[in-house]
């Protein structure tokens, strides 16, 4: 039984890594239809595996599906962190906080919606839209009046954001009774109380959660990113602790009784399924890759390599760090939202900063600055630690699963000793390569034209 | 002063002072840089030469005084803004983006005029594709000027020292500067390489229509290449003039070799 399970999980993990390779390879093909076919196939293969049943035994049990969804959300968070830490060189522990913010934000929206209250969506949606407008407005004004010190700029942004939030609460509060007949309530279901509407609300709640996390990261990152690397790390640790503390006290010091503070939020509709996970996984992969493989992405790398030289090259280092930080946090917010609707129960303990080391470990484990490595490590990590070890050790005795937190650090230590650059170093597959996009093709053509000698055609980082 | 015929002044520093706590690293420095000149900035170690560079490029804020570039005040600007205005620099200890390819090092210098923004890159718009292709081709052509195109895909840290210097200068030129600041470009080079570097600097000056201000300790190099020289000691300017004037200047000899030596040299 143990051996069978061991073989089964190794095969599944290998198959998933193969699936990732295929997906990235296909997405890296030049033609749009090739990409489309890849996406459909990659989706279909897993969907078929989920549906497939041989007698009583499911090929992909509910447990495995759960692992898959967790692996995908972890991938989103870790890819965002890799952008911040791996590509931009900013050691951040705040990623888990943004994950928590995203999870709670979207859970609150859908929870209220299913209990017949549309105000969550209205207030949060209006809040993020007005907040974004306020930030853009202040940014534009500050650009006109140059030379404003960073802390003053921060104050202006903060005031604008608070004002936007206040306006959103007032406006949303005024609008929701007006719109209530259309949205419906538990007593009198309205037009939009249909399952389809719920799916739409779910989608909107994910986007709002991401946007909200991004706005928070902007206002937090603005003053803090100017700190040096270690100090920035400490500041982000502070952020993670603040988020957790606020979540623990969400029903007392924050006006969200439905979040139930430290007791944990229950009753979140379990709307996450493979379609949603896959769609957002692709979205995140595309966002991160398009960011990294661009002029902005190169500037991001330059900031990691040498900030002073980057400045001397005309790169606005502060702005660049902020961009990477906001995009990374946005992605973490999306991941959090998906996770909340998979698990259906949120407790502040899951968003403790200790847990926040998990994506950090994954990013380092997979290879700093390797997007492929991050994905592979996320999948490997979840399937190994949460799946295989938990089940395998569970058969040895009821206390044995605790040993997984001993076994996996040992595995980590060994890997770091053998491969300090991480599992994949900076190697990339297919879609993530510099060589498969138009620039890469131009690059290969040019390299052929200049007739490189020896190892000249190697991609960076090999 | 009379011996220096100034055309248009490209860079003018007036009474620039930089204090680190009580220490005046640069004190009342005046510098007029005529357009198209190769000017040297020399002085013993700790004279404040690199600090002067850092003041010009905005790496550190000025304590008092004024710096103007092409008639525009640039003190108080951020370093990246100074670069975008047309002042590029190299560093005393080479600061390449070591883990990136030579091509990427140059393409990073193009970032501020890449012609597309984050929106274009995220959506992979047509503008992104066009500009990115154009940018890459331009970078390759640019590397070709320096015969570095064969190294375009090499990782910068794998290059030998002399080539790293050349890449660093090429990268600075990719910022399309009109004023180039070189901080000890000949450091660590043997006499042959130094001679090559002199040719190289003349070549880039003519090719890109540059004004060059350089810090250097190798006197043969400085005397051979500079049209004018400013000598600093303890943060202050102690002499300026043509290489011939500087070589016989008493205060300069004194600063480098001490008082006794100056007397011996004079006798």
XYZ file of C-alpha atoms in Angstrom:
729
model
C 0.000 0.000 0.000
C 2.705 2.476 0.962
C 4.825 1.538 -1.999
C 1.845 1.729 -4.292
C 0.989 5.128 -2.976
C 4.598 6.257 -3.246
C 4.834 5.125 -6.864
C 1.451 6.677 -7.625
C 2.370 10.075 -6.250
C 5.738 10.123 -7.956
C 4.060 9.309 -11.251
C 1.465 12.034 -10.665
C 4.071 14.637 -9.803
C 6.195 13.666 -12.792
C 3.122 13.843 -15.003
C 2.313 17.321 -13.667
C 5.853 18.540 -14.255
C 5.565 17.169 -17.760
C 2.252 18.959 -18.074
C 3.910 22.243 -17.008
C 6.669 21.684 -19.534
C 4.142 21.049 -22.275
C 2.083 24.064 -21.306
C 5.103 26.380 -21.312
C 6.418 24.893 -24.522
C 3.072 25.336 -26.242
C 2.588 28.863 -24.968
C 6.021 29.660 -26.304
C 5.024 28.753 -29.854
C 4.888 31.840 -32.072
C 1.379 31.558 -33.572
C -1.762 32.555 -31.691
C -3.644 29.398 -32.682
C -0.821 27.251 -31.358
C -1.110 29.014 -28.019
C -4.885 28.585 -28.039
C -4.645 24.873 -28.797
C -2.093 24.491 -26.006
C -4.347 26.203 -23.505
C -7.335 24.060 -24.458
C -5.291 20.859 -24.385
C -3.606 21.677 -21.092
C -6.970 22.429 -19.544
C -8.584 19.374 -21.065
C -5.958 16.895 -19.944
C -6.370 17.749 -16.290
C -10.148 18.045 -16.590
C -10.251 14.563 -18.149
C -8.040 13.211 -15.387
C -10.414 14.689 -12.821
C -13.422 13.129 -14.505
C -11.783 9.793 -15.254
C -12.813 6.912 -13.007
C -11.722 3.328 -13.179
C -14.342 1.502 -11.255
C -14.246 2.957 -7.789
C -10.782 4.467 -8.050
C -10.573 8.032 -9.331
C -7.446 8.855 -11.275
C -7.399 12.242 -9.661
C -9.104 11.987 -6.301
C -10.700 14.904 -4.503
C -7.605 14.997 -2.340
C -5.364 15.245 -5.390
C -7.574 17.951 -6.859
C -7.207 19.891 -3.660
C -3.455 19.560 -3.885
C -3.555 20.725 -7.484
C -5.556 23.831 -6.583
C -3.260 24.586 -3.665
C -0.259 24.114 -5.915
C -1.720 26.550 -8.442
C -2.491 29.230 -5.849
C 0.951 28.742 -4.355
C 2.370 29.154 -7.855
C 0.620 32.509 -8.208
C 1.910 33.802 -4.884
C 5.410 32.474 -5.485
C 5.608 33.867 -9.028
C 4.735 37.279 -7.634
C 7.377 36.919 -4.964
C 9.911 35.774 -7.520
C 9.288 39.002 -9.406
C 9.914 41.009 -6.233
C 12.748 38.981 -4.736
C 14.202 36.940 -7.570
C 14.076 39.522 -10.340
C 14.103 42.815 -8.455
C 16.217 41.693 -5.497
C 13.910 43.043 -2.778
C 13.730 40.513 0.045
C 10.071 40.619 1.025
C 8.126 38.801 3.718
C 4.991 40.796 2.967
C 3.850 38.548 0.136
C 1.888 36.316 2.489
C 0.170 39.384 3.913
C -1.044 40.377 0.443
C -2.174 36.808 -0.054
C -4.213 37.115 3.150
C -5.609 40.485 2.131
C -6.702 39.047 -1.204
C -8.254 35.997 0.445
C -10.254 37.937 3.021
C -11.263 40.690 0.609
C -12.807 38.373 -1.959
C -14.240 36.024 0.680
C -16.031 38.949 2.288
C -17.553 39.973 -1.040
C -18.910 36.550 -1.948
C -19.912 35.742 1.637
C -22.052 38.851 1.817
C -23.417 38.201 -1.622
C -24.560 34.693 -0.766
C -26.201 36.011 2.382
C -28.154 38.435 0.223
C -26.121 41.551 0.750
C -24.588 43.218 -2.289
C -22.913 45.968 -0.304
C -19.647 44.028 -0.049
C -19.195 43.990 -3.797
C -20.376 47.565 -4.198
C -18.170 49.047 -1.487
C -15.079 47.007 -2.314
C -15.495 47.514 -6.051
C -16.104 51.229 -5.733
C -13.304 51.470 -3.208
C -10.703 49.928 -5.476
C -11.845 51.956 -8.484
C -11.984 55.245 -6.586
C -8.732 54.360 -4.831
C -6.996 53.749 -8.141
C -8.356 57.024 -9.511
C -7.227 58.870 -6.399
C -3.750 57.370 -6.639
C -3.466 58.299 -10.312
C -4.677 61.822 -9.606
C -2.195 62.361 -6.790
C 0.548 60.787 -8.889
C -0.227 63.162 -11.727
C -0.254 66.198 -9.439
C 3.002 65.166 -7.795
C 4.579 64.715 -11.198
C 3.695 68.301 -12.097
C 5.116 69.621 -8.877
C 8.443 67.899 -8.826
C 10.846 67.387 -5.977
C 8.295 66.355 -3.334
C 10.044 64.235 -0.674
C 8.945 60.644 -0.528
C 7.283 60.867 2.879
C 5.227 63.895 1.865
C 4.189 62.084 -1.296
C 3.235 59.108 0.852
C 1.070 61.344 3.050
C -0.751 62.754 0.027
C -1.348 59.296 -1.405
C -2.573 58.036 1.955
C -4.994 60.928 2.389
C -6.311 60.362 -1.126
C -6.733 56.647 -0.491
C -8.532 57.158 2.821
C -10.805 59.732 1.196
C -11.549 57.315 -1.638
C -12.331 54.555 0.847
C -14.622 56.824 2.826
C -16.408 57.918 -0.343
C -16.778 54.297 -1.422
C -18.348 53.291 1.904
C -20.784 56.202 1.798
C -21.607 55.731 -1.854
C -21.890 51.966 -1.620
C -24.072 52.268 1.481
C -26.366 54.669 -0.335
C -26.509 52.588 -3.495
C -27.110 49.139 -2.059
C -30.679 49.759 -0.792
C -31.503 51.286 -4.152
C -30.147 48.287 -6.025
C -31.330 45.672 -3.527
C -34.551 44.836 -5.431
C -32.454 43.876 -8.441
C -29.852 41.900 -6.553
C -32.421 40.140 -4.466
C -32.311 38.998 -0.864
C -32.743 35.633 0.896
C -36.448 36.355 1.373
C -37.118 37.626 -2.133
C -34.562 36.333 -4.654
C -33.991 38.941 -7.331
C -32.940 38.718 -10.928
C -29.266 38.380 -10.130
C -29.587 35.731 -7.422
C -28.844 33.055 -10.016
C -25.827 30.705 -10.010
C -24.476 32.525 -13.059
C -24.556 35.838 -11.207
C -22.690 34.184 -8.358
C -19.962 33.099 -10.764
C -19.719 36.638 -12.118
C -19.523 38.028 -8.600
C -16.820 35.476 -7.835
C -14.813 36.642 -10.845
C -15.246 40.286 -9.876
C -14.296 39.531 -6.281
C -11.012 37.963 -7.429
C -10.146 40.996 -9.542
C -11.152 43.390 -6.745
C -9.073 41.375 -4.276
C -6.028 41.609 -6.526
C -6.552 45.318 -7.123
C -7.022 45.949 -3.419
C -3.823 44.078 -2.567
C -2.039 46.073 -5.273
C -3.238 49.387 -3.862
C -2.215 48.436 -0.343
C 1.180 47.338 -1.645
C 1.579 50.663 -3.426
C 0.919 52.706 -0.317
C 3.083 50.419 1.808
C 5.889 50.103 -0.719
C 6.194 53.790 -1.515
C 7.984 54.830 1.684
C 9.446 51.446 2.564
C 11.049 50.429 -0.742
C 13.520 53.271 -0.461
C 15.075 51.410 2.467
C 18.030 49.182 1.814
C 17.489 45.498 1.263
C 17.769 44.166 4.857
C 15.796 47.030 6.351
C 13.160 46.525 3.726
C 12.956 42.869 4.755
C 12.336 43.859 8.370
C 9.698 46.381 7.342
C 7.865 43.761 5.296
C 7.956 41.440 8.288
C 6.231 44.225 10.195
C 3.635 44.432 7.471
C 2.929 40.712 7.641
C 2.450 40.995 11.418
C 0.114 43.977 11.032
C -2.025 42.096 8.542
C -2.292 39.092 10.813
C -3.116 41.219 13.851
C -5.807 43.073 11.947
C -7.286 39.803 10.754
C -7.330 38.378 14.272
C -9.207 41.463 15.418
C -11.291 41.916 12.309
C -14.553 41.722 14.273
C -13.467 44.103 17.030
C -11.188 46.851 15.770
C -12.239 46.438 12.142
C -15.937 46.647 11.255
C -16.224 43.159 9.781
C -18.203 40.943 12.154
C -18.646 38.318 9.440
C -14.886 37.681 9.433
C -15.203 36.528 13.061
C -11.671 37.529 13.993
C -9.475 34.834 15.429
C -12.268 32.265 15.361
C -12.007 32.126 11.609
C -14.376 32.979 8.802
C -16.691 30.153 7.847
C -19.311 29.776 5.174
C -17.345 31.107 2.229
C -18.928 29.652 -0.898
C -16.650 27.005 -2.406
C -16.689 28.346 -5.925
C -13.149 27.531 -6.978
C -12.951 24.798 -9.561
C -10.383 23.774 -12.116
C -11.669 26.230 -14.757
C -11.151 29.250 -12.541
C -7.826 28.045 -11.209
C -6.502 27.317 -14.649
C -7.709 30.612 -16.112
C -6.059 32.639 -13.390
C -2.922 30.537 -13.437
C -2.513 31.322 -17.129
C -3.284 34.994 -16.469
C -0.619 35.188 -13.767
C 1.955 33.360 -15.863
C 1.339 35.737 -18.744
C 1.477 38.848 -16.545
C 4.734 37.869 -14.877
C 6.396 36.722 -18.081
C 5.335 39.804 -20.026
C 6.609 41.991 -17.233
C 9.971 40.281 -16.993
C 10.558 39.996 -20.736
C 10.295 43.683 -21.492
C 12.333 46.828 -21.149
C 10.802 47.369 -17.724
C 11.757 43.823 -16.825
C 15.342 44.406 -17.881
C 15.388 47.571 -15.804
C 14.088 45.450 -12.915
C 17.006 43.079 -13.364
C 19.385 46.036 -13.537
C 18.091 47.264 -10.184
C 18.760 43.839 -8.702
C 22.256 43.705 -10.154
C 23.421 47.172 -9.174
C 21.185 50.007 -8.045
C 23.771 52.739 -8.479
C 24.652 51.650 -11.982
C 20.951 51.357 -12.796
C 20.476 54.976 -11.730
C 23.418 55.993 -13.870
C 21.686 54.301 -16.807
C 18.691 56.593 -16.445
C 16.452 54.119 -14.624
C 14.061 55.526 -12.044
C 14.945 52.942 -9.429
C 12.245 53.882 -6.909
C 9.522 53.693 -9.551
C 10.829 50.434 -10.906
C 10.892 48.772 -7.488
C 7.378 49.987 -6.831
C 6.111 48.599 -10.138
C 7.542 45.150 -9.467
C 6.223 45.215 -5.909
C 2.706 46.221 -6.958
C 2.493 43.667 -9.761
C 3.824 40.945 -7.465
C 1.293 41.809 -4.775
C -1.560 41.973 -7.269
C -0.801 38.433 -8.277
C -0.637 37.357 -4.619
C -4.071 38.907 -4.079
C -5.482 36.864 -6.966
C -3.962 33.704 -5.503
C -5.446 34.454 -2.095
C -8.902 34.981 -3.555
C -8.792 31.655 -5.397
C -7.550 29.858 -2.297
C -10.274 31.308 -0.056
C -12.995 29.938 -2.313
C -11.358 26.566 -2.536
C -10.892 26.021 1.196
C -14.139 27.704 2.285
C -12.724 28.604 5.680
C -10.215 31.300 6.542
C -8.384 31.601 9.833
C -5.861 34.338 10.552
C -3.403 31.648 11.616
C -3.013 30.629 7.961
C -1.704 34.110 7.227
C 0.850 34.189 9.995
C 4.249 35.383 8.856
C 5.718 31.991 9.727
C 3.596 30.590 6.919
C 4.868 33.461 4.836
C 8.225 31.762 4.593
C 6.672 29.070 2.427
C 6.595 31.053 -0.821
C 10.044 32.387 0.034
C 11.377 28.859 0.384
C 9.722 27.891 -2.866
C 11.256 30.810 -4.732
C 14.746 30.078 -3.447
C 14.240 26.338 -3.887
C 13.130 26.721 -7.489
C 15.883 29.170 -8.318
C 15.866 32.922 -7.796
C 15.026 34.506 -11.092
C 13.621 31.367 -12.705
C 9.877 31.478 -13.331
C 9.882 27.838 -14.415
C 11.679 26.863 -11.239
C 9.079 28.655 -9.145
C 6.218 26.771 -10.779
C 7.975 23.424 -10.549
C 8.919 24.052 -6.926
C 5.370 25.090 -5.993
C 3.936 21.911 -7.433
C 6.683 19.741 -6.008
C 6.429 21.374 -2.612
C 2.669 20.984 -2.253
C 2.544 17.468 -3.600
C 5.515 16.336 -1.565
C 4.811 18.057 1.729
C 1.034 18.264 1.855
C 0.280 15.199 -0.185
C 2.821 12.483 -0.182
C 4.506 12.980 3.189
C 1.272 13.606 5.034
C -0.364 10.473 3.690
C 2.673 8.245 3.831
C 3.629 9.205 7.365
C -0.015 9.043 8.375
C 0.115 5.317 7.768
C 3.004 4.905 10.163
C 1.107 6.269 13.124
C -1.050 9.169 14.135
C 1.842 11.313 15.358
C 4.105 10.589 12.441
C 2.874 13.427 10.148
C 4.660 15.887 12.430
C 7.867 14.397 11.089
C 7.254 15.927 7.693
C 8.354 19.282 9.061
C 11.623 17.615 9.961
C 12.028 15.666 6.768
C 11.386 18.531 4.435
C 13.858 20.971 5.977
C 16.438 18.214 5.634
C 15.540 17.909 1.975
C 15.885 21.671 1.688
C 19.274 21.672 3.364
C 20.516 18.938 1.066
C 19.336 20.767 -2.010
C 20.919 24.025 -0.916
C 24.210 22.238 -0.324
C 24.132 20.450 -3.656
C 22.578 23.214 -5.744
C 22.887 26.612 -4.062
C 21.428 28.273 -7.155
C 18.162 26.386 -6.637
C 16.544 23.537 -8.471
C 16.638 25.137 -11.883
C 19.103 27.992 -11.381
C 18.029 30.543 -13.942
C 17.009 28.015 -16.585
C 13.657 28.703 -18.214
C 11.319 26.557 -20.287
C 9.451 27.447 -23.452
C 7.217 30.415 -22.859
C 9.520 31.949 -20.273
C 12.630 31.816 -22.428
C 13.961 34.943 -23.950
C 14.515 32.914 -27.096
C 10.943 32.117 -28.024
C 9.433 35.566 -28.271
C 9.951 37.990 -31.155
C 12.974 39.527 -29.445
C 14.443 36.105 -29.016
C 13.975 35.265 -32.649
C 15.591 38.523 -33.656
C 18.331 37.672 -31.230
C 18.922 34.242 -32.733
C 18.889 35.666 -36.231
C 21.358 38.302 -35.203
C 23.551 35.818 -33.419
C 23.640 33.734 -36.574
C 24.481 36.867 -38.520
C 27.455 37.754 -36.375
C 28.612 34.118 -36.395
C 29.286 33.518 -32.786
C 32.097 31.339 -31.736
C 31.829 28.540 -29.185
C 29.366 29.093 -26.421
C 28.205 32.456 -27.685
C 24.713 31.288 -28.509
C 23.997 30.158 -24.971
C 21.120 31.828 -23.260
C 21.760 33.966 -20.269
C 22.325 32.219 -17.012
C 23.256 28.830 -18.365
C 43.043 80.901 -17.359
C 43.786 83.049 -20.320
C 45.392 80.144 -22.080
C 42.091 78.245 -22.204
C 39.944 79.431 -25.052
C 36.390 78.560 -24.122
C 33.810 77.995 -26.763
C 30.370 77.077 -25.477
C 30.489 75.891 -21.917
C 28.754 72.542 -21.579
C 29.170 72.079 -17.840
C 29.721 74.740 -15.286
C 30.274 74.162 -11.606
C 30.200 77.158 -9.306
C 31.357 77.059 -5.713
C 30.274 73.438 -5.317
C 30.691 72.225 -1.764
C 30.000 68.849 -0.275
C 30.256 68.264 3.437
C 30.169 64.824 5.016
C 29.549 65.845 8.607
C 32.441 68.178 9.389
C 34.582 66.962 6.522
C 34.549 69.066 3.386
C 35.072 66.494 0.652
C 34.680 69.142 -2.010
C 35.155 72.797 -1.167
C 34.197 75.726 -3.386
C 35.008 73.848 -6.549
C 34.720 75.845 -9.758
C 34.881 74.093 -13.082
C 34.093 75.262 -16.587
C 34.022 72.553 -19.188
C 34.176 73.768 -22.792
C 32.156 71.856 -25.328
C 34.131 69.221 -27.176
C 37.071 69.169 -24.776
C 38.790 66.269 -23.085
C 39.444 67.525 -19.618
C 41.273 65.742 -16.860
C 40.564 65.884 -13.160
C 43.563 64.738 -11.165
C 44.822 64.889 -7.634
C 46.169 62.677 -4.869
C 43.971 60.013 -3.298
C 41.166 61.478 -1.258
C 41.284 64.806 -3.080
C 37.530 64.671 -3.754
C 37.584 63.815 -7.448
C 35.072 60.995 -7.315
C 32.911 63.036 -4.956
C 32.909 65.763 -7.593
C 31.722 63.184 -10.140
C 29.018 62.026 -7.768
C 27.869 65.622 -7.325
C 27.675 66.202 -11.068
C 25.727 63.001 -11.697
C 23.390 63.521 -8.765
C 24.421 60.343 -6.951
C 24.857 62.406 -3.779
C 23.139 65.733 -3.103
C 25.202 68.895 -3.136
C 25.598 70.870 0.111
C 25.925 74.269 -1.524
C 26.829 75.769 -4.858
C 25.456 75.289 -8.338
C 26.003 72.922 -11.223
C 24.562 73.637 -14.627
C 24.604 71.524 -17.750
C 24.040 73.304 -21.051
C 22.746 76.291 -19.153
C 20.276 74.302 -17.049
C 20.636 73.783 -13.327
C 21.088 70.088 -12.605
C 21.994 70.093 -8.934
C 19.042 68.732 -7.010
C 18.007 66.402 -9.809
C 17.920 62.659 -9.286
C 20.762 60.645 -10.803
C 18.494 59.085 -13.424
C 17.224 62.500 -14.472
C 20.769 63.773 -14.913
C 21.501 60.782 -17.135
C 18.394 61.408 -19.197
C 19.518 64.995 -19.719
C 22.710 63.764 -21.352
C 25.429 63.052 -18.799
C 26.654 59.473 -18.615
C 29.398 58.031 -16.483
C 31.509 54.993 -15.785
C 32.650 53.905 -12.353
C 35.991 53.605 -10.645
C 35.362 49.938 -9.941
C 33.455 48.585 -12.908
C 29.746 48.369 -12.272
C 28.355 46.232 -15.038
C 25.154 44.259 -14.574
C 27.304 41.213 -14.041
C 24.786 38.402 -14.455
C 23.267 39.785 -17.631
C 24.480 39.533 -21.191
C 26.456 42.321 -22.836
C 23.477 42.937 -25.101
C 21.149 43.326 -22.127
C 23.611 45.686 -20.483
C 23.279 47.951 -23.498
C 19.547 47.444 -23.860
C 19.080 48.503 -20.246
C 20.755 51.787 -21.127
C 18.043 52.269 -23.764
C 15.294 51.819 -21.202
C 14.450 55.492 -20.711
C 13.820 55.914 -24.429
C 12.486 52.465 -25.183
C 9.347 53.983 -26.697
C 6.883 51.699 -24.953
C 5.604 51.366 -21.426
C 4.503 48.685 -19.018
C 1.039 48.582 -20.587
C 2.486 47.715 -23.975
C 4.645 44.989 -22.495
C 1.841 43.413 -20.480
C -0.508 43.371 -23.474
C 2.261 42.541 -25.936
C 0.990 45.266 -28.244
C 2.267 45.790 -31.762
C 4.203 48.785 -30.529
C 6.001 46.522 -28.080
C 7.026 44.115 -30.816
C 8.227 46.859 -33.136
C 10.090 48.895 -30.568
C 11.640 45.869 -28.926
C 12.925 44.600 -32.259
C 14.216 48.026 -33.193
C 15.865 48.393 -29.806
C 17.609 45.049 -30.063
C 18.847 45.744 -33.564
C 20.043 49.165 -32.529
C 21.894 47.647 -29.599
C 23.560 45.113 -31.884
C 24.580 47.803 -34.359
C 25.850 49.850 -31.484
C 27.943 46.980 -30.145
C 29.236 46.520 -33.672
C 30.787 49.998 -33.566
C 32.990 48.802 -30.715
C 33.590 45.367 -32.223
C 31.766 43.927 -29.227
C 28.938 42.338 -31.231
C 30.661 38.968 -31.081
C 30.373 39.146 -27.310
C 26.750 40.265 -27.268
C 25.450 37.074 -25.672
C 28.275 36.603 -23.220
C 27.524 37.118 -19.559
C 29.252 40.329 -18.509
C 31.074 38.808 -15.547
C 32.764 36.230 -17.793
C 34.588 38.883 -19.810
C 38.223 39.790 -19.145
C 38.845 43.012 -17.289
C 39.826 45.163 -20.261
C 36.730 44.160 -22.172
C 34.531 44.843 -19.177
C 35.878 48.399 -19.218
C 35.070 48.720 -22.880
C 31.575 47.343 -22.350
C 31.055 49.768 -19.501
C 32.069 52.704 -21.672
C 29.891 51.415 -24.517
C 26.962 51.064 -22.120
C 27.445 54.628 -20.903
C 27.472 55.816 -24.520
C 24.246 53.948 -25.176
C 22.568 56.479 -22.884
C 23.220 58.957 -25.738
C 25.181 61.421 -23.605
C 26.723 64.686 -24.692
C 28.999 64.708 -21.687
C 30.827 61.569 -20.635
C 32.454 61.206 -17.236
C 35.116 58.510 -16.958
C 36.274 57.557 -13.480
C 39.776 56.068 -13.748
C 39.274 54.358 -17.097
C 42.906 53.183 -17.261
C 43.022 51.683 -13.766
C 44.531 48.218 -13.821
C 45.561 48.400 -17.461
C 49.028 47.640 -18.770
C 50.858 50.225 -20.944
C 49.676 48.624 -24.192
C 46.066 48.560 -23.094
C 46.409 52.139 -21.904
C 47.565 53.217 -25.352
C 44.637 51.377 -26.919
C 42.306 53.087 -24.483
C 43.636 56.491 -25.550
C 42.822 55.724 -29.173
C 39.473 54.406 -28.092
C 38.611 57.588 -26.214
C 39.609 59.762 -29.174
C 37.502 57.545 -31.387
C 34.350 57.748 -29.281
C 34.788 61.477 -28.758
C 34.792 62.121 -32.512
C 32.222 59.513 -33.325
C 29.638 60.624 -30.776
C 30.564 64.308 -30.633
C 31.287 64.153 -26.921
C 32.781 66.255 -24.222
C 34.783 64.121 -21.829
C 35.767 64.708 -18.241
C 37.990 62.046 -16.778
C 39.657 61.153 -13.512
C 42.921 59.279 -13.815
C 46.058 58.528 -11.869
C 48.295 57.363 -14.718
C 50.091 60.578 -15.585
C 51.266 59.383 -18.975
C 47.664 58.747 -19.896
C 46.405 62.064 -18.532
C 49.159 64.144 -20.088
C 48.763 62.314 -23.390
C 45.034 62.677 -23.802
C 43.758 65.706 -21.924
C 43.616 69.155 -23.412
C 43.028 70.801 -20.057
C 43.617 69.574 -16.564
C 42.179 70.584 -13.232
C 44.121 69.508 -10.162
C 42.378 68.991 -6.841
C 43.767 68.495 -3.372
C 41.823 68.280 -0.103
C 38.601 69.082 -1.911
C 39.884 72.271 -3.467
C 41.123 73.157 -6.878
C 44.840 73.962 -6.667
C 45.702 74.405 -10.329
C 44.321 74.332 -13.811
C 45.770 74.603 -17.247
C 47.218 72.653 -20.135
C 49.260 69.523 -19.414
C 52.477 71.479 -20.004
C 51.490 74.116 -17.453
C 50.420 71.527 -14.904
C 53.651 69.575 -15.155
C 55.686 72.545 -13.983
C 53.161 73.908 -11.514
C 54.780 74.153 -8.103
C 51.645 73.496 -6.070
C 50.847 70.393 -8.071
C 54.268 68.895 -7.571
C 53.992 69.780 -3.904
C 50.624 68.109 -3.561
C 51.836 64.928 -5.168
C 55.346 64.670 -3.795
C 55.532 66.965 -0.749
C 57.227 70.290 -0.111
C 60.839 69.143 -0.309
C 60.298 67.511 -3.642
C 58.816 70.703 -4.986
C 61.994 72.547 -4.068
C 64.165 69.889 -5.657
C 62.023 69.973 -8.767
C 62.276 73.744 -8.928
C 66.069 73.782 -8.494
